[in-house]
Amino acid sequence: MEAVELLAVGRGSSVVPVSFEILDRGGAGLRMRFLGRDWQSFSGSNLFKCLLDARTDLEAEGLLLCCQGARPDVFPSGMQQQMDSGRFAAVLSRSAEEEEIVDIFAAAEPSQVDSVEGQRVAVYQFFNLPISAAGGDE
């Protein structure tokens, strides 16, 4: 298990510390605690998907998590999701020479992050995929 401390930003520039425990045994798992609440557990096929679920819960509280995995230009390839359980992801770039890989749990500036939906839209736009008005795929 690895402990990670990150920040989340909310309305009015409020800053909230968020604690994570990254579970590395028996598949991908993540535990999160913030604002003195009990630990919440997330499991999935990889850590990036667990992080998406944790971010969704934070967003329901009006908070955006400030980590590399919340940047709209960061997304793991299928190979990254399988090889390292989605812990690392590529910074999307049109330049083949500038491949940058980041740890999704590394800190990011508030100006660099977006919501889960904003990230999804940005990734779909990067790959020229259609997005329906309802938020689902066409």
Coordinates of C-alpha atoms in Angstrom, one line a residue:
M1 CA 0.0 0.0 0.0
E2 CA 1.2 3.5 -0.8
A3 CA -0.1 6.7 0.8
V4 CA -0.6 9.8 -1.4
E5 CA -1.6 13.3 -0.2
L6 CA -3.2 15.6 -2.8
L7 CA -5.3 18.8 -2.8
A8 CA -8.7 19.5 -4.2
V9 CA -10.0 22.9 -5.1
G10 CA -13.6 24.0 -4.6
R11 CA -15.7 27.0 -5.2
G12 CA -14.2 30.3 -4.0
S13 CA -10.7 28.9 -4.3
S14 CA -11.2 26.7 -1.2
V15 CA -8.5 24.1 -0.8
V16 CA -9.2 20.7 0.7
P17 CA -6.5 18.0 1.5
V18 CA -7.4 14.6 0.2
S19 CA -5.7 11.4 1.4
F20 CA -5.4 8.3 -0.8
E21 CA -4.2 4.8 -0.2
I22 CA -3.2 3.0 -3.4
L23 CA -3.8 -0.7 -3.0
D24 CA -1.5 -2.9 -5.1
R25 CA -2.6 -6.4 -4.1
G26 CA -5.4 -8.4 -5.6
G27 CA -6.2 -6.0 -8.5
A28 CA -6.5 -2.2 -8.7
G29 CA -7.9 -0.5 -5.6
L30 CA -8.0 2.9 -4.1
R31 CA -9.1 4.4 -0.8
M32 CA -9.9 8.1 -0.3
R33 CA -10.6 10.3 2.7
F34 CA -11.3 14.0 2.9
L35 CA -13.0 16.5 5.2
G36 CA -12.8 14.1 8.1
R37 CA -15.1 11.6 6.5
D38 CA -14.7 7.8 6.5
W39 CA -12.5 6.1 4.0
Q40 CA -14.2 5.4 0.7
S41 CA -13.0 2.5 -1.4
F42 CA -12.9 2.2 -5.2
S43 CA -12.0 -0.9 -7.2
G44 CA -11.8 -1.5 -10.9
S45 CA -9.8 -3.0 -13.7
N46 CA -7.0 -0.4 -13.3
L47 CA -6.0 2.6 -11.1
F48 CA -7.0 5.2 -13.6
K49 CA -10.6 3.9 -13.5
C50 CA -10.5 3.9 -9.7
L51 CA -9.3 7.5 -9.8
L52 CA -12.1 8.5 -12.2
D53 CA -14.6 7.1 -9.6
A54 CA -12.9 9.0 -6.8
R55 CA -12.9 12.2 -8.8
T56 CA -16.6 11.8 -9.5
D57 CA -17.3 11.6 -5.8
L58 CA -15.2 14.7 -5.1
E59 CA -17.0 16.6 -7.9
A60 CA -20.3 15.8 -6.3
E61 CA -19.0 17.8 -3.4
G62 CA -17.9 20.7 -5.7
L63 CA -14.2 19.7 -5.6
L64 CA -11.7 19.2 -8.4
L65 CA -8.7 16.9 -7.6
C66 CA -5.4 18.5 -8.4
C67 CA -3.4 15.6 -9.9
Q68 CA -1.9 14.7 -13.3
G69 CA -4.7 12.1 -13.9
A70 CA -7.3 15.0 -13.8
R71 CA -5.7 17.0 -16.6
P72 CA -7.8 17.1 -19.8
D73 CA -4.7 16.3 -21.9
V74 CA -3.8 13.1 -19.9
F75 CA -5.1 9.7 -20.7
P76 CA -3.6 6.2 -20.4
S77 CA -3.4 4.0 -23.5
G78 CA -4.8 0.5 -23.4
M79 CA -1.3 -0.8 -23.0
Q80 CA -0.6 1.5 -20.1
Q81 CA -3.8 0.4 -18.4
Q82 CA -2.8 -3.2 -18.6
M83 CA 1.0 -3.0 -18.0
D84 CA 1.1 -0.8 -15.0
S85 CA -2.5 -1.0 -13.8
G86 CA -3.2 2.4 -15.2
R87 CA -0.8 4.2 -12.8
F88 CA 0.9 6.1 -15.6
A89 CA -0.7 7.9 -18.5
A90 CA 0.4 9.8 -21.6
V91 CA 0.1 13.5 -22.1
L92 CA -1.8 13.7 -25.4
S93 CA 0.3 15.4 -28.1
R94 CA 0.3 15.5 -31.8
S95 CA 4.1 15.3 -31.8
A96 CA 5.5 11.8 -31.8
E97 CA 8.8 13.2 -30.6
E98 CA 7.3 14.7 -27.4
E99 CA 5.9 11.6 -25.7
E100 CA 5.5 12.5 -22.0
I101 CA 4.4 9.9 -19.4
V102 CA 3.1 11.1 -16.0
D103 CA 2.1 9.4 -12.7
I104 CA -1.6 10.0 -12.4
F105 CA -1.2 10.6 -8.7
A106 CA 1.4 13.3 -9.0
A107 CA 0.3 16.8 -8.1
A108 CA -1.0 19.3 -10.7
E109 CA -1.8 22.9 -10.5
P110 CA -5.5 23.9 -10.2
S111 CA -5.3 25.6 -13.6
Q112 CA -4.2 22.3 -15.2
V113 CA -7.2 20.1 -14.1
D114 CA -10.7 19.7 -15.3
S115 CA -13.8 17.6 -14.4
V116 CA -14.2 14.0 -15.4
E117 CA -16.6 15.1 -18.1
G118 CA -14.3 17.9 -19.3
Q119 CA -11.5 15.4 -19.5
R120 CA -13.7 12.9 -21.4
V121 CA -14.7 15.6 -23.9
A122 CA -11.1 16.7 -24.4
V123 CA -9.9 13.2 -25.0
Y124 CA -12.8 12.5 -27.5
Q125 CA -11.9 15.8 -29.3
F126 CA -8.2 14.9 -29.4
F127 CA -9.1 11.6 -31.2
N128 CA -11.8 13.2 -33.3
L129 CA -14.5 10.9 -31.8
P130 CA -18.2 12.0 -31.8
I131 CA -19.7 13.1 -28.5
S132 CA -23.5 13.3 -28.1
A133 CA -25.2 16.2 -26.4
A134 CA -26.4 13.9 -23.6
G135 CA -22.8 13.2 -22.6
G136 CA -22.7 9.7 -23.9
D137 CA -21.0 8.3 -27.0
E138 CA -22.8 8.3 -30.3

